[in-house]
PDB file of C-alpha atoms in Angstrom:
ATOM      1  CA  MET A   1      -8.161  14.892  23.146  1.00  0.00           C
ATOM      2  CA  GLY A   2      -6.457  13.639  20.511  1.00  0.00           C
ATOM      3  CA  ILE A   3      -5.801   9.957  19.615  1.00  0.00           C
ATOM      4  CA  ASN A   4      -2.619   8.230  20.892  1.00  0.00           C
ATOM      5  CA  TYR A   5      -1.074   7.087  18.037  1.00  0.00           C
ATOM      6  CA  TRP A   6       1.425   4.602  19.951  1.00  0.00           C
ATOM      7  CA  GLU A   7      -1.285   3.077  21.519  1.00  0.00           C
ATOM      8  CA  ALA A   8      -3.298   2.784  18.118  1.00  0.00           C
ATOM      9  CA  PHE A   9       0.061   1.602  16.527  1.00  0.00           C
ATOM     10  CA  LEU A  10       0.613  -1.279  19.036  1.00  0.00           C
ATOM     11  CA  PHE A  11      -2.750  -2.792  18.995  1.00  0.00           C
ATOM     12  CA  SER A  12      -3.148  -2.510  15.175  1.00  0.00           C
ATOM     13  CA  PHE A  13       0.275  -4.306  15.184  1.00  0.00           C
ATOM     14  CA  LEU A  14      -1.126  -7.075  17.415  1.00  0.00           C
ATOM     15  CA  ALA A  15      -4.369  -7.281  15.324  1.00  0.00           C
ATOM     16  CA  THR A  16      -2.573  -7.828  12.059  1.00  0.00           C
ATOM     17  CA  ALA A  17       0.293 -10.382  13.536  1.00  0.00           C
ATOM     18  CA  ALA A  18      -2.769 -12.256  15.025  1.00  0.00           C
ATOM     19  CA  PHE A  19      -4.697 -12.423  11.963  1.00  0.00           C
ATOM     20  CA  GLY A  20      -1.335 -13.602   9.873  1.00  0.00           C
ATOM     21  CA  VAL A  21      -1.258 -16.489  12.531  1.00  0.00           C
ATOM     22  CA  LEU A  22      -5.102 -17.105  12.206  1.00  0.00           C
ATOM     23  CA  PHE A  23      -4.558 -17.130   7.541  1.00  0.00           C
ATOM     24  CA  GLN A  24      -1.170 -19.490   8.280  1.00  0.00           C
ATOM     25  CA  ALA A  25       1.707 -16.720   7.188  1.00  0.00           C
ATOM     26  CA  PRO A  26       5.065 -18.050   7.673  1.00  0.00           C
ATOM     27  CA  ARG A  27       6.644 -16.936  10.966  1.00  0.00           C
ATOM     28  CA  LYS A  28       9.149 -14.455   9.516  1.00  0.00           C
ATOM     29  CA  SER A  29       6.486 -12.461   7.970  1.00  0.00           C
ATOM     30  CA  LEU A  30       4.971 -11.546  11.151  1.00  0.00           C
ATOM     31  CA  HIS A  31       6.257  -9.244  11.939  1.00  0.00           C
ATOM     32  CA  VAL A  32       6.560  -7.288   8.661  1.00  0.00           C
ATOM     33  CA  SER A  33       2.813  -7.775   8.053  1.00  0.00           C
ATOM     34  CA  GLY A  34       2.094  -6.191  11.441  1.00  0.00           C
ATOM     35  CA  LEU A  35       4.244  -3.574  10.519  1.00  0.00           C
ATOM     36  CA  ILE A  36       2.457  -3.068   7.546  1.00  0.00           C
ATOM     37  CA  GLY A  37      -0.695  -3.309   9.355  1.00  0.00           C
ATOM     38  CA  ALA A  38      -0.082  -0.762  11.815  1.00  0.00           C
ATOM     39  CA  VAL A  39       1.414   1.960   9.362  1.00  0.00           C
ATOM     40  CA  GLY A  40      -1.878   1.641   7.307  1.00  0.00           C
ATOM     41  CA  TRP A  41      -4.258   1.733  10.812  1.00  0.00           C
ATOM     42  CA  VAL A  42      -2.362   4.880  11.952  1.00  0.00           C
ATOM     43  CA  VAL A  43      -1.675   6.524   8.429  1.00  0.00           C
ATOM     44  CA  TYR A  44      -6.064   6.293   8.556  1.00  0.00           C
ATOM     45  CA  VAL A  45      -6.389   7.509  11.691  1.00  0.00           C
ATOM     46  CA  TYR A  46      -4.154  10.576  11.088  1.00  0.00           C
ATOM     47  CA  ILE A  47      -6.409  11.684   8.028  1.00  0.00           C
ATOM     48  CA  ARG A  48      -9.252  10.760   8.885  1.00  0.00           C
ATOM     49  CA  LYS A  49      -9.274  12.091  12.629  1.00  0.00           C
ATOM     50  CA  ASP A  50      -6.300  14.984  12.442  1.00  0.00           C
ATOM     51  CA  LEU A  51      -6.747  16.015   8.891  1.00  0.00           C
ATOM     52  CA  ASN A  52     -10.625  15.433   9.227  1.00  0.00           C
ATOM     53  CA  TYR A  53     -11.114  13.954   5.632  1.00  0.00           C
ATOM     54  CA  ASP A  54     -13.940  12.054   5.029  1.00  0.00           C
ATOM     55  CA  SER A  55     -13.221   8.012   5.415  1.00  0.00           C
ATOM     56  CA  PHE A  56     -12.886   7.441   1.589  1.00  0.00           C
ATOM     57  CA  TYR A  57      -9.874   9.526   1.363  1.00  0.00           C
ATOM     58  CA  ALA A  58      -8.274   8.870   4.555  1.00  0.00           C
ATOM     59  CA  MET A  59      -9.069   4.232   3.754  1.00  0.00           C
ATOM     60  CA  PHE A  60      -7.188   5.235   0.081  1.00  0.00           C
ATOM     61  CA  ALA A  61      -4.504   6.979   1.320  1.00  0.00           C
ATOM     62  CA  ALA A  62      -3.846   4.313   4.005  1.00  0.00           C
ATOM     63  CA  THR A  63      -4.393   1.529   1.143  1.00  0.00           C
ATOM     64  CA  VAL A  64      -2.176   2.955  -1.026  1.00  0.00           C
ATOM     65  CA  VAL A  65       0.430   3.015   1.816  1.00  0.00           C
ATOM     66  CA  LEU A  66       0.100  -0.158   3.164  1.00  0.00           C
ATOM     67  CA  SER A  67      -0.134  -1.783  -0.799  1.00  0.00           C
ATOM     68  CA  LEU A  68       3.353  -0.178  -1.442  1.00  0.00           C
ATOM     69  CA  LEU A  69       4.931  -1.171   1.547  1.00  0.00           C
ATOM     70  CA  SER A  70       3.567  -4.717   0.975  1.00  0.00           C
ATOM     71  CA  GLU A  71       4.830  -4.723  -2.473  1.00  0.00           C
ATOM     72  CA  LEU A  72       8.301  -3.632  -1.152  1.00  0.00           C
ATOM     73  CA  ALA A  73       7.734  -6.205   1.968  1.00  0.00           C
ATOM     74  CA  ALA A  74       7.272  -8.620  -1.114  1.00  0.00           C
ATOM     75  CA  ARG A  75      10.728  -8.000  -2.721  1.00  0.00           C
ATOM     76  CA  VAL A  76      12.938  -8.044  -0.239  1.00  0.00           C
ATOM     77  CA  PHE A  77      11.759 -10.773   1.644  1.00  0.00           C
ATOM     78  CA  LYS A  78      11.158 -12.733  -1.744  1.00  0.00           C
ATOM     79  CA  GLN A  79       7.576 -13.858  -0.387  1.00  0.00           C
ATOM     80  CA  PRO A  80       4.359 -13.230  -2.059  1.00  0.00           C
ATOM     81  CA  VAL A  81       2.291  -9.698  -1.599  1.00  0.00           C
ATOM     82  CA  THR A  82      -0.214 -11.651  -0.319  1.00  0.00           C
ATOM     83  CA  ILE A  83       1.144 -12.445   2.691  1.00  0.00           C
ATOM     84  CA  PHE A  84       2.144  -8.643   3.682  1.00  0.00           C
ATOM     85  CA  VAL A  85      -1.125  -7.248   2.208  1.00  0.00           C
ATOM     86  CA  ILE A  86      -4.113  -9.324   3.500  1.00  0.00           C
ATOM     87  CA  PRO A  87      -2.971  -8.876   7.299  1.00  0.00           C
ATOM     88  CA  GLY A  88      -2.000  -5.567   6.662  1.00  0.00           C
ATOM     89  CA  ILE A  89      -5.819  -4.342   5.028  1.00  0.00           C
ATOM     90  CA  ILE A  90      -7.223  -6.280   8.258  1.00  0.00           C
ATOM     91  CA  PRO A  91      -7.356  -3.062  10.755  1.00  0.00           C
ATOM     92  CA  ILE A  92      -9.000  -1.102   8.192  1.00  0.00           C
ATOM     93  CA  VAL A  93     -11.338  -3.054   6.580  1.00  0.00           C
ATOM     94  CA  PRO A  94     -14.957  -1.433   7.163  1.00  0.00           C
ATOM     95  CA  GLY A  95     -16.656  -4.274   9.100  1.00  0.00           C
ATOM     96  CA  LEU A  96     -18.062  -2.260  12.253  1.00  0.00           C
ATOM     97  CA  GLY A  97     -19.873  -0.310   9.411  1.00  0.00           C
ATOM     98  CA  MET A  98     -21.513  -3.190   7.763  1.00  0.00           C
ATOM     99  CA  TYR A  99     -22.624  -4.402  11.069  1.00  0.00           C
ATOM    100  CA  ARG A 100     -24.343  -0.849  12.186  1.00  0.00           C
ATOM    101  CA  GLY A 101     -25.853  -0.777   9.096  1.00  0.00           C
ATOM    102  CA  MET A 102     -27.586  -4.219   8.952  1.00  0.00           C
ATOM    103  CA  ALA A 103     -28.729  -3.605  12.761  1.00  0.00           C
ATOM    104  CA  ALA A 104     -30.000  -0.185  11.658  1.00  0.00           C
ATOM    105  CA  ILE A 105     -31.907  -1.483   8.950  1.00  0.00           C
ATOM    106  CA  ILE A 106     -33.016  -4.976  11.254  1.00  0.00           C
ATOM    107  CA  GLU A 107     -34.553  -1.856  13.657  1.00  0.00           C
ATOM    108  CA  ASN A 108     -36.384  -0.635  10.752  1.00  0.00           C
ATOM    109  CA  ASN A 109     -33.990   2.573  10.647  1.00  0.00           C
ATOM    110  CA  TYR A 110     -33.811   2.474   6.783  1.00  0.00           C
ATOM    111  CA  ASP A 111     -32.692   5.537   6.232  1.00  0.00           C
ATOM    112  CA  ALA A 112     -30.230   5.823   8.487  1.00  0.00           C
ATOM    113  CA  GLY A 113     -29.216   2.235   7.661  1.00  0.00           C
ATOM    114  CA  VAL A 114     -28.943   2.578   3.973  1.00  0.00           C
ATOM    115  CA  ASN A 115     -26.340   6.183   4.377  1.00  0.00           C
ATOM    116  CA  ILE A 116     -24.117   3.717   6.455  1.00  0.00           C
ATOM    117  CA  LEU A 117     -24.076   0.830   4.021  1.00  0.00           C
ATOM    118  CA  ILE A 118     -23.333   3.099   1.389  1.00  0.00           C
ATOM    119  CA  THR A 119     -20.181   4.969   3.491  1.00  0.00           C
ATOM    120  CA  THR A 120     -19.384   1.492   4.271  1.00  0.00           C
ATOM    121  CA  VAL A 121     -19.608  -0.001   0.200  1.00  0.00           C
ATOM    122  CA  MET A 122     -17.180   3.582  -0.427  1.00  0.00           C
ATOM    123  CA  ASP A 123     -14.724   2.598   2.055  1.00  0.00           C
ATOM    124  CA  ALA A 124     -14.622  -1.030   1.205  1.00  0.00           C
ATOM    125  CA  SER A 125     -14.345   0.420  -2.921  1.00  0.00           C
ATOM    126  CA  ALA A 126     -11.266   2.855  -1.299  1.00  0.00           C
ATOM    127  CA  ILE A 127      -9.437  -0.326  -0.066  1.00  0.00           C
ATOM    128  CA  ALA A 128      -9.650  -1.742  -3.553  1.00  0.00           C
ATOM    129  CA  LEU A 129      -8.432   1.118  -5.578  1.00  0.00           C
ATOM    130  CA  GLY A 130      -5.733   1.564  -3.486  1.00  0.00           C
ATOM    131  CA  MET A 131      -4.474  -1.962  -3.647  1.00  0.00           C
ATOM    132  CA  MET A 132      -5.418  -2.150  -7.933  1.00  0.00           C
ATOM    133  CA  LEU A 133      -3.302   1.227  -7.926  1.00  0.00           C
ATOM    134  CA  MET A 134      -0.199  -0.006  -6.163  1.00  0.00           C
ATOM    135  CA  THR A 135      -0.475  -3.572  -7.569  1.00  0.00           C
ATOM    136  CA  SER A 136      -0.549  -2.059 -11.460  1.00  0.00           C
ATOM    137  CA  VAL A 137       2.245   0.785 -10.796  1.00  0.00           C
ATOM    138  CA  PHE A 138       4.351  -2.386  -9.569  1.00  0.00           C
ATOM    139  CA  ARG A 139       3.316  -4.414 -12.355  1.00  0.00           C
ATOM    140  CA  VAL A 140       4.299  -1.902 -14.953  1.00  0.00           C
ATOM    141  CA  PHE A 141       7.674  -1.598 -13.259  1.00  0.00           C
ATOM    142  CA  LYS A 142       8.283  -5.399 -14.213  1.00  0.00           C
ATOM    143  CA  MET A 143       6.524  -5.441 -17.434  1.00  0.00           C
ATOM    144  CA  SER A 144       9.274  -2.518 -18.293  1.00  0.00           C
ATOM    145  CA  LYS A 145      12.231  -4.064 -16.349  1.00  0.00           C
ATOM    146  CA  ASP A 146      11.427  -7.360 -18.369  1.00  0.00           C
ATOM    147  CA  HIS A 147      11.131  -5.726 -21.807  1.00  0.00           C
ATOM    148  CA  LYS A 148      14.522  -3.716 -21.574  1.00  0.00           C
ATOM    149  CA  ARG A 149      15.820  -7.307 -20.837  1.00  0.00           C
ATOM    150  CA  LEU A 150      13.899  -9.061 -23.604  1.00  0.00           C
ATOM    151  CA  LEU A 151      15.163  -6.136 -25.965  1.00  0.00           C
ATOM    152  CA  LEU A 152      18.398  -6.776 -24.994  1.00  0.00           C
ATOM    153  CA  LEU A 153      18.496 -10.059 -25.634  1.00  0.00           C
ATOM    154  CA  LEU A 154      17.343  -9.663 -29.049  1.00  0.00           C
ATOM    155  CA  ARG A 155      20.300  -7.163 -29.429  1.00  0.00           C
ATOM    156  CA  LYS A 156      22.502  -9.714 -28.650  1.00  0.00           C
ATOM    157  CA  GLU A 157      21.044 -12.312 -30.866  1.00  0.00           C
ATOM    158  CA  LYS A 158      20.951 -10.000 -33.701  1.00  0.00           C
ATOM    159  CA  GLU A 159      24.976  -9.360 -33.106  1.00  0.00           C
ATOM    160  CA  ASN A 160      25.758 -12.930 -33.086  1.00  0.00           C
ATOM    161  CA  LYS A 161      24.206 -13.429 -36.418  1.00  0.00           C
TER     162      LYS A 161
END
C-alpha cells in the first residue's frame, strides 16, 4: 500500500504551523510556512518511498524545494526568510534517527547505533547543504542586482560631471 499524500500533506501542514506558533512567528505567516513545510515533506516522502532514493538525496531535494519556497515567500510577504524556513524544516528534521541511534547505543548495540547515527548526521548535513545552496543562489542574484544598480548610479554620476 502506498503513501496517502493528502494525509501526509495535511499532517505536516499542521505540524509546521504548530511549530510556527511555538516559535512565535507572525500569525499571517503561519499558513504560508505550513504550506512550505507540507510541500517539503511530500517531496521527501515521494523521493524516498516512491523513487527509492537514499534518505540523503531525498532530504537534500526536499530542503532545496522548501528553501526556494521560503526565499520566494520572504520576498512576496516582505518578511525574514527564517520565519518560513525554520518551521518549514521541522517535518524533515531527523529526530527519530537520533533517538533510535542513541537508544541502540544505550542498549549496547553499538554497530546498529553508530550506523543509525551516521545516517542521521548525513541527513542533517543534507538539510544544511540544501539551505546553504538556496541561500547562496538568492544572495548571488541580490548582489548582482545591487551591482547593476551601483554601476548605473556611477554612470549617471559620471554623466553629470
